[in-house]
Structure formats: C-alpha cells, structure tokens
Amino acid sequence: MSAHMKVHHTRENACEIVVKMPGKKSVHSYIPNKFLGHLEAFLNKYAERDSVDWTVVAKDSIAKHKQAGMVLRGARFRESLSQKELAKLTGVSQDNISRIENGKRKVGEKVAKKLAKPLKINYILLLEDDIS
C-alpha cells in the first residue's frame, strides 16, 4: 500500500458551495477552509455584477484545456452523460472525447456536429479554441 494517501475533506473544515446552473443541475461542493481566502478575493472582485461570464471564471482552465474542451465537459455534465455514454451515442471514441476535454485534440466540423446533437448545443461552440 502506498504511503501517500488522499485526505478527504470533511464538512467541519470546509465551506459548502452551491452552483446553480440553467436546467436541472445544482452542484454542491465543499471547499477546504484553507482556500476560502482565494474564493473571497474572487467574489469581492465580481461583487458588483449579477453574473459573470463563464469564460472569465474558467480563464485558467480554458488556457489549459481549451474552450472546446470546457464546453464539451460542461455540456456533457449538464446532460448527465459519461464519456463512455456520449461515445456510444455519437460514434466518437471515448479516448477522443477525453483528449478533446483535456485540450489534447482539436475538434473538426464533422466530429463537432456528432457531439453537439446529443448535448443540445451549437456545434460551432466546439470549434472555438480561444477566449473571445
């Protein structure tokens, strides 16, 4: 057995965060108290706004995973589909879906159209790689 084990955060040393998304999803997460300073700084920066564009919030993730990967992962999550389930619905391999989500593969128009249909999104969102 490995000496390094992942420590699970408990509710006693974490703050609950609820993210409400359009449609049927609400995500409940717990952020360790040690990260609350970063969260507070973020919230203070955008306190005057009613909403913040997702590309602003996800700027670092988009830089790492590309916008198409973030759109694909978010839409797949919204539709409650695993990569494997999406692969079966579209004929696009699970490996390729994973590579797209992780910014390691670009999406062509043909694949974008296959993926967009069951995710109920415009395929053009999967073709964009840069933050506008």
Coordinates of N, CA, C and O in Angstrom, one line a residue:
M1 N 0.8 -1.2 0.0 CA 0.0 0.0 0.0 C 0.9 1.2 0.0 O 1.9 1.3 0.7
S2 N 0.5 2.2 -0.7 CA 1.2 3.5 -0.9 C 1.2 4.2 0.4 O 0.2 4.3 1.1
A3 N 2.3 4.9 0.7 CA 2.4 5.7 2.0 C 1.6 7.0 1.8 O 1.1 7.5 2.8
H4 N 1.5 7.4 0.6 CA 0.7 8.7 0.3 C -0.7 8.3 0.1 O -1.1 7.6 -0.8
M5 N -1.6 8.9 0.9 CA -3.0 8.6 0.8 C -3.7 9.9 0.7 O -3.4 10.9 1.4
K6 N -4.7 10.0 -0.1 CA -5.5 11.2 -0.3 C -6.3 11.4 1.0 O -7.0 10.5 1.5
V7 N -6.3 12.7 1.5 CA -7.0 13.0 2.7 C -8.4 13.6 2.2 O -8.4 14.6 1.4
H8 N -9.5 13.1 2.7 CA -10.8 13.6 2.3 C -11.1 14.7 3.3 O -10.9 14.6 4.5
H9 N -11.6 15.8 2.7 CA -12.0 16.9 3.5 C -13.4 16.7 4.1 O -14.3 16.1 3.5
T10 N -13.5 17.0 5.3 CA -14.8 16.8 6.0 C -15.6 18.1 6.0 O -15.0 19.2 5.7
R11 N -16.8 18.1 6.3 CA -17.7 19.3 6.3 C -17.3 20.2 7.4 O -17.5 21.4 7.4
E12 N -16.6 19.7 8.5 CA -16.2 20.5 9.6 C -15.1 21.5 9.2 O -15.0 22.6 9.8
N13 N -14.2 21.1 8.3 CA -13.1 22.0 7.9 C -13.3 22.5 6.5 O -12.3 22.8 5.8
A14 N -14.5 22.7 6.0 CA -14.8 23.2 4.7 C -16.1 24.0 4.6 O -16.9 23.9 5.5
C15 N -16.2 24.7 3.6 CA -17.4 25.6 3.3 C -18.1 25.0 2.2 O -17.5 24.7 1.1
E16 N -19.5 24.9 2.3 CA -20.3 24.4 1.2 C -20.5 25.5 0.2 O -20.9 26.6 0.5
I17 N -20.3 25.1 -1.1 CA -20.6 26.0 -2.2 C -21.6 25.3 -3.1 O -21.5 24.1 -3.4
V18 N -22.7 26.1 -3.4 CA -23.7 25.6 -4.3 C -23.7 26.4 -5.6 O -23.8 27.6 -5.6
V19 N -23.5 25.7 -6.7 CA -23.5 26.3 -8.0 C -24.8 25.9 -8.7 O -25.1 24.7 -8.9
K20 N -25.7 26.9 -9.0 CA -26.9 26.6 -9.7 C -26.7 26.9 -11.2 O -26.2 27.9 -11.6
M21 N -27.0 25.9 -12.0 CA -26.9 26.0 -13.5 C -28.2 26.0 -14.1 O -29.2 25.5 -13.6
P22 N -28.3 26.6 -15.4 CA -29.6 26.5 -16.1 C -30.0 25.1 -16.3 O -29.2 24.2 -16.5
G23 N -31.3 24.8 -16.2 CA -31.8 23.5 -16.4 C -31.9 22.8 -15.1 O -32.4 23.3 -14.1
K24 N -31.5 21.5 -15.0 CA -31.9 20.7 -13.9 C -30.8 20.5 -12.9 O -31.0 19.8 -11.9
K25 N -29.6 21.1 -13.1 CA -28.5 20.8 -12.2 C -28.2 21.8 -11.2 O -28.3 23.0 -11.4
S26 N -27.9 21.4 -10.0 CA -27.3 22.2 -8.9 C -26.1 21.3 -8.4 O -26.3 20.1 -8.1
V27 N -25.0 21.9 -8.2 CA -23.8 21.2 -7.8 C -23.5 21.7 -6.4 O -23.3 22.9 -6.2
H28 N -23.4 20.8 -5.5 CA -23.0 21.1 -4.1 C -21.5 20.6 -3.9 O -21.2 19.4 -4.2
S29 N -20.7 21.5 -3.5 CA -19.3 21.1 -3.3 C -18.8 21.7 -2.0 O -19.4 22.6 -1.4
Y30 N -17.8 21.1 -1.5 CA -17.2 21.6 -0.2 C -15.7 22.1 -0.5 O -15.0 21.3 -1.1
I31 N -15.4 23.3 -0.2 CA -14.1 23.9 -0.4 C -13.4 23.9 0.9 O -13.9 24.5 1.9
P32 N -12.2 23.4 1.0 CA -11.5 23.4 2.3 C -11.3 24.9 2.7 O -11.0 25.8 1.9
N33 N -11.4 25.1 4.0 CA -11.3 26.4 4.6 C -10.0 27.1 4.2 O -10.0 28.3 4.0
K34 N -8.9 26.4 4.0 CA -7.6 27.0 3.6 C -7.7 27.7 2.3 O -6.9 28.6 2.0
F35 N -8.7 27.4 1.4 CA -8.8 28.1 0.1 C -9.9 29.2 0.1 O -10.1 29.9 -0.9
L36 N -10.5 29.4 1.3 CA -11.5 30.5 1.3 C -11.0 31.9 1.0 O -11.7 32.7 0.5
G37 N -9.8 32.1 1.4 CA -9.2 33.4 1.1 C -9.2 33.7 -0.4 O -9.5 34.8 -0.9
H38 N -8.8 32.7 -1.2 CA -8.8 32.8 -2.7 C -10.2 33.0 -3.2 O -10.5 33.9 -4.1
L39 N -11.2 32.3 -2.6 CA -12.6 32.4 -3.0 C -13.1 33.8 -2.7 O -13.8 34.4 -3.5
E40 N -12.8 34.3 -1.5 CA -13.3 35.6 -1.0 C -12.7 36.7 -1.9 O -13.5 37.6 -2.3
A41 N -11.5 36.6 -2.3 CA -10.9 37.6 -3.2 C -11.6 37.6 -4.6 O -11.9 38.6 -5.2
F42 N -11.9 36.4 -5.1 CA -12.6 36.2 -6.4 C -14.0 36.9 -6.3 O -14.4 37.6 -7.1
L43 N -14.8 36.5 -5.2 CA -16.1 37.1 -5.0 C -16.1 38.6 -4.9 O -17.0 39.3 -5.4
N44 N -15.1 39.1 -4.1 CA -15.1 40.6 -4.0 C -14.8 41.3 -5.3 O -15.3 42.3 -5.6
K45 N -14.0 40.6 -6.1 CA -13.6 41.2 -7.4 C -14.9 41.4 -8.3 O -15.0 42.3 -9.1
Y46 N -15.8 40.4 -8.2 CA -17.0 40.4 -9.1 C -18.3 40.7 -8.3 O -19.4 40.5 -8.8
A47 N -18.2 41.3 -7.1 CA -19.3 41.5 -6.2 C -20.4 42.5 -6.8 O -21.6 42.3 -6.5
E48 N -20.0 43.4 -7.6 CA -21.0 44.4 -8.2 C -21.8 43.8 -9.4 O -22.7 44.4 -9.8
R49 N -21.5 42.6 -9.8 CA -22.1 42.1 -11.0 C -23.2 41.1 -10.6 O -23.1 40.4 -9.6
D50 N -24.3 41.0 -11.4 CA -25.3 40.0 -11.1 C -24.8 38.6 -11.6 O -25.2 37.6 -11.0
S51 N -24.0 38.6 -12.6 CA -23.5 37.3 -13.2 C -22.1 37.6 -13.8 O -21.8 38.7 -14.1
V52 N -21.4 36.5 -13.9 CA -20.1 36.6 -14.5 C -20.0 35.6 -15.7 O -20.4 34.5 -15.5
D53 N -19.5 36.0 -16.8 CA -19.4 35.1 -18.0 C -18.5 33.9 -17.6 O -17.5 34.1 -16.9
W54 N -18.9 32.8 -18.0 CA -18.2 31.6 -17.7 C -16.7 31.6 -18.1 O -15.8 31.0 -17.5
T55 N -16.4 32.3 -19.3 CA -15.0 32.4 -19.7 C -14.1 33.1 -18.8 O -12.9 32.9 -18.7
V56 N -14.7 34.1 -18.0 CA -13.9 34.8 -17.0 C -13.6 33.9 -15.9 O -12.4 33.8 -15.4
V57 N -14.6 33.2 -15.4 CA -14.4 32.3 -14.3 C -13.4 31.2 -14.6 O -12.6 30.8 -13.8
A58 N -13.6 30.6 -15.8 CA -12.8 29.5 -16.2 C -11.5 29.8 -17.0 O -11.0 29.0 -17.7
K59 N -11.1 31.1 -17.0 CA -9.9 31.5 -17.8 C -8.7 30.6 -17.7 O -8.1 30.2 -18.7
D60 N -8.3 30.2 -16.5 CA -7.1 29.4 -16.3 C -7.4 28.0 -16.9 O -6.5 27.4 -17.5
S61 N -8.6 27.4 -16.6 CA -8.9 26.1 -17.2 C -9.0 26.1 -18.7 O -8.6 25.2 -19.3
I62 N -9.5 27.2 -19.3 CA -9.6 27.3 -20.7 C -8.2 27.3 -21.3 O -7.9 26.7 -22.3
A63 N -7.3 28.1 -20.6 CA -5.9 28.1 -21.1 C -5.3 26.7 -21.1 O -4.5 26.4 -22.0
K64 N -5.6 25.9 -20.1 CA -5.1 24.6 -20.0 C -5.8 23.6 -21.0 O -5.2 22.8 -21.6
H65 N -7.1 23.6 -20.9 CA -7.9 22.6 -21.6 C -8.6 23.0 -22.9 O -9.2 22.2 -23.6
K66 N -8.4 24.3 -23.2 CA -9.1 24.9 -24.4 C -10.6 25.0 -24.2 O -11.2 24.3 -23.5
Q67 N -11.1 26.0 -24.9 CA -12.5 26.4 -24.7 C -13.4 25.2 -25.2 O -14.4 24.9 -24.5
A68 N -13.1 24.6 -26.3 CA -13.9 23.4 -26.8 C -14.0 22.3 -25.8 O -15.0 21.7 -25.6
G69 N -12.9 22.0 -25.1 CA -12.8 21.0 -24.0 C -13.7 21.4 -22.9 O -14.4 20.5 -22.3
M70 N -13.7 22.6 -22.5 CA -14.5 23.1 -21.4 C -16.0 23.0 -21.7 O -16.9 22.6 -21.0
V71 N -16.3 23.4 -23.0 CA -17.7 23.4 -23.5 C -18.2 22.0 -23.5 O -19.3 21.6 -23.0
L72 N -17.4 21.1 -24.0 CA -17.8 19.7 -24.1 C -18.0 19.1 -22.8 O -19.0 18.4 -22.5
R73 N -17.1 19.3 -21.8 CA -17.2 18.7 -20.5 C -18.5 19.3 -19.8 O -19.2 18.6 -19.2
G74 N -18.7 20.6 -19.9 CA -19.8 21.2 -19.3 C -21.2 20.7 -19.8 O -22.1 20.4 -19.1
A75 N -21.2 20.6 -21.2 CA -22.5 20.2 -21.8 C -22.7 18.7 -21.5 O -23.9 18.3 -21.2
R76 N -21.7 17.9 -21.4 CA -21.8 16.5 -21.1 C -22.3 16.4 -19.6 O -23.2 15.6 -19.4
F77 N -21.8 17.2 -18.8 CA -22.2 17.1 -17.4 C -23.7 17.5 -17.2 O -24.5 16.9 -16.5
R78 N -24.0 18.6 -18.0 CA -25.4 19.1 -17.9 C -26.4 18.0 -18.4 O -27.5 17.9 -17.8
E79 N -26.0 17.2 -19.3 CA -26.9 16.2 -19.9 C -26.7 14.8 -19.1 O -27.3 13.8 -19.5
S80 N -25.9 14.9 -18.0 CA -25.7 13.7 -17.2 C -25.2 12.5 -18.0 O -25.6 11.4 -17.8
L81 N -24.2 12.8 -18.9 CA -23.6 11.7 -19.7 C -22.2 11.5 -19.3 O -21.4 12.4 -19.2
S82 N -21.8 10.2 -19.2 CA -20.4 9.9 -19.1 C -19.7 10.0 -20.4 O -20.4 10.0 -21.5
Q83 N -18.4 10.0 -20.5 CA -17.7 10.0 -21.7 C -18.1 8.7 -22.5 O -18.3 8.8 -23.7
K84 N -18.2 7.6 -21.8 CA -18.5 6.3 -22.5 C -19.9 6.4 -23.1 O -20.1 5.9 -24.2
E85 N -20.8 6.9 -22.3 CA -22.2 7.1 -22.9 C -22.3 8.0 -24.1 O -22.9 7.7 -25.1
L86 N -21.5 9.1 -24.0 CA -21.5 10.0 -25.2 C -20.9 9.3 -26.4 O -21.3 9.5 -27.5
A87 N -19.8 8.5 -26.1 CA -19.2 7.8 -27.2 C -20.2 6.9 -27.9 O -20.2 6.8 -29.1
K88 N -21.0 6.2 -27.1 CA -22.0 5.2 -27.7 C -23.0 6.0 -28.5 O -23.4 5.5 -29.6
L89 N -23.4 7.2 -28.1 CA -24.4 7.9 -28.8 C -23.9 8.6 -30.1 O -24.7 8.8 -31.0
T90 N -22.6 8.9 -30.1 CA -22.1 9.6 -31.2 C -21.2 8.9 -32.2 O -21.0 9.3 -33.3
G91 N -20.6 7.8 -31.7 CA -19.7 7.0 -32.6 C -18.3 7.6 -32.5 O -17.4 7.2 -33.2
V92 N -18.1 8.6 -31.6 CA -16.8 9.2 -31.4 C -16.2 8.5 -30.2 O -16.8 8.3 -29.2
S93 N -15.0 8.0 -30.3 CA -14.4 7.1 -29.3 C -14.3 7.9 -27.9 O -14.1 9.1 -27.9
Q94 N -14.4 7.1 -26.9 CA -14.2 7.7 -25.5 C -12.9 8.3 -25.4 O -12.7 9.4 -24.8
D95 N -11.8 7.7 -26.0 CA -10.5 8.2 -25.9 C -10.4 9.6 -26.6 O -9.8 10.6 -26.0
N96 N -11.1 9.8 -27.7 CA -11.1 11.1 -28.4 C -11.9 12.1 -27.6 O -11.5 13.3 -27.5
I97 N -13.0 11.7 -27.0 CA -13.7 12.7 -26.1 C -12.8 13.1 -25.0 O -12.8 14.3 -24.7
S98 N -12.1 12.2 -24.4 CA -11.2 12.6 -23.3 C -10.1 13.5 -23.7 O -9.8 14.5 -23.1
R99 N -9.6 13.2 -24.9 CA -8.5 14.1 -25.4 C -9.0 15.5 -25.8 O -8.3 16.4 -25.6
I100 N -10.2 15.6 -26.3 CA -10.8 16.9 -26.6 C -11.0 17.6 -25.3 O -10.6 18.8 -25.1
E101 N -11.6 17.0 -24.3 CA -11.9 17.6 -23.0 C -10.6 18.1 -22.3 O -10.6 19.1 -21.5
N102 N -9.5 17.4 -22.5 CA -8.2 17.8 -21.9 C -7.3 18.6 -22.8 O -6.2 18.9 -22.4
G103 N -7.9 19.1 -23.9 CA -7.1 20.1 -24.7 C -6.0 19.4 -25.5 O -5.1 20.1 -26.0
K104 N -6.1 18.1 -25.7 CA -5.0 17.4 -26.4 C -5.4 17.1 -27.9 O -4.6 16.5 -28.6
R105 N -6.7 17.4 -28.3 CA -7.1 17.1 -29.6 C -8.1 18.2 -30.0 O -9.0 18.6 -29.3
K106 N -7.9 18.8 -31.2 CA -8.8 19.7 -31.8 C -10.0 19.0 -32.3 O -10.0 17.8 -32.7
V107 N -11.1 19.8 -32.5 CA -12.4 19.2 -33.0 C -12.6 19.7 -34.4 O -12.7 20.9 -34.6
G108 N -12.8 18.8 -35.3 CA -13.2 19.1 -36.6 C -14.7 19.3 -36.8 O -15.4 18.9 -35.9
E109 N -15.1 19.9 -37.9 CA -16.6 20.1 -38.0 C -17.4 18.9 -38.0 O -18.5 18.9 -37.3
K110 N -17.0 17.8 -38.6 CA -17.7 16.6 -38.6 C -17.9 16.0 -37.2 O -19.0 15.6 -36.8
V111 N -16.8 15.9 -36.4 CA -16.9 15.4 -35.1 C -17.7 16.4 -34.2 O -18.5 15.9 -33.4
A112 N -17.6 17.7 -34.4 CA -18.3 18.7 -33.6 C -19.8 18.5 -33.8 O -20.6 18.5 -32.8
K113 N -20.2 18.2 -35.0 CA -21.7 18.0 -35.3 C -22.2 16.8 -34.6 O -23.3 16.7 -34.1
K114 N -21.4 15.7 -34.6 CA -21.8 14.5 -34.0 C -21.9 14.7 -32.5 O -22.9 14.1 -31.9
L115 N -21.0 15.4 -31.9 CA -21.0 15.6 -30.4 C -22.1 16.5 -30.0 O -22.7 16.4 -29.0
A116 N -22.4 17.6 -30.8 CA -23.3 18.6 -30.4 C -24.8 18.2 -30.4 O -25.5 18.6 -29.5
K117 N -25.1 17.2 -31.2 CA -26.5 16.8 -31.3 C -27.1 16.3 -29.9 O -28.0 16.8 -29.4
P118 N -26.5 15.2 -29.4 CA -27.0 14.7 -28.1 C -26.8 15.7 -26.9 O -27.4 15.6 -25.9
L119 N -25.8 16.6 -27.1 CA -25.5 17.6 -26.0 C -26.4 18.8 -26.1 O -26.4 19.7 -25.2
K120 N -27.2 18.9 -27.2 CA -28.1 20.0 -27.4 C -27.4 21.4 -27.3 O -27.8 22.3 -26.6
I121 N -26.3 21.4 -28.1 CA -25.5 22.7 -28.2 C -25.2 23.0 -29.6 O -25.3 22.1 -30.5
N122 N -24.9 24.2 -29.9 CA -24.5 24.5 -31.3 C -23.1 24.0 -31.5 O -22.1 24.3 -30.7
Y123 N -22.9 23.3 -32.6 CA -21.6 22.6 -32.9 C -20.4 23.6 -33.0 O -19.3 23.3 -32.7
I124 N -20.7 24.9 -33.3 CA -19.7 25.9 -33.5 C -19.0 26.2 -32.2 O -17.8 26.5 -32.2
L125 N -19.7 26.0 -31.1 CA -19.0 26.2 -29.8 C -17.8 25.2 -29.6 O -16.9 25.5 -28.8
L126 N -17.9 24.1 -30.2 CA -16.8 23.1 -30.1 C -15.6 23.4 -31.1 O -14.6 22.8 -30.9
L127 N -15.8 24.3 -32.0 CA -14.8 24.6 -32.9 C -13.9 25.8 -32.5 O -12.8 26.0 -33.0
E128 N -14.4 26.5 -31.5 CA -13.6 27.7 -31.0 C -12.6 27.2 -30.0 O -12.9 26.5 -29.0
D129 N -11.4 27.7 -30.1 CA -10.3 27.3 -29.2 C -9.8 28.5 -28.3 O -9.0 28.3 -27.4
D130 N -10.2 29.7 -28.7 CA -9.7 30.8 -27.9 C -10.8 31.6 -27.2 O -11.9 31.6 -27.7
I131 N -10.4 32.2 -26.1 CA -11.4 33.1 -25.4 C -11.5 34.3 -26.3 O -10.6 34.9 -26.8
S132 N -12.8 34.7 -26.5 CA -13.1 35.9 -27.3 C -12.9 37.2 -26.5 O -12.7 37.2 -25.3

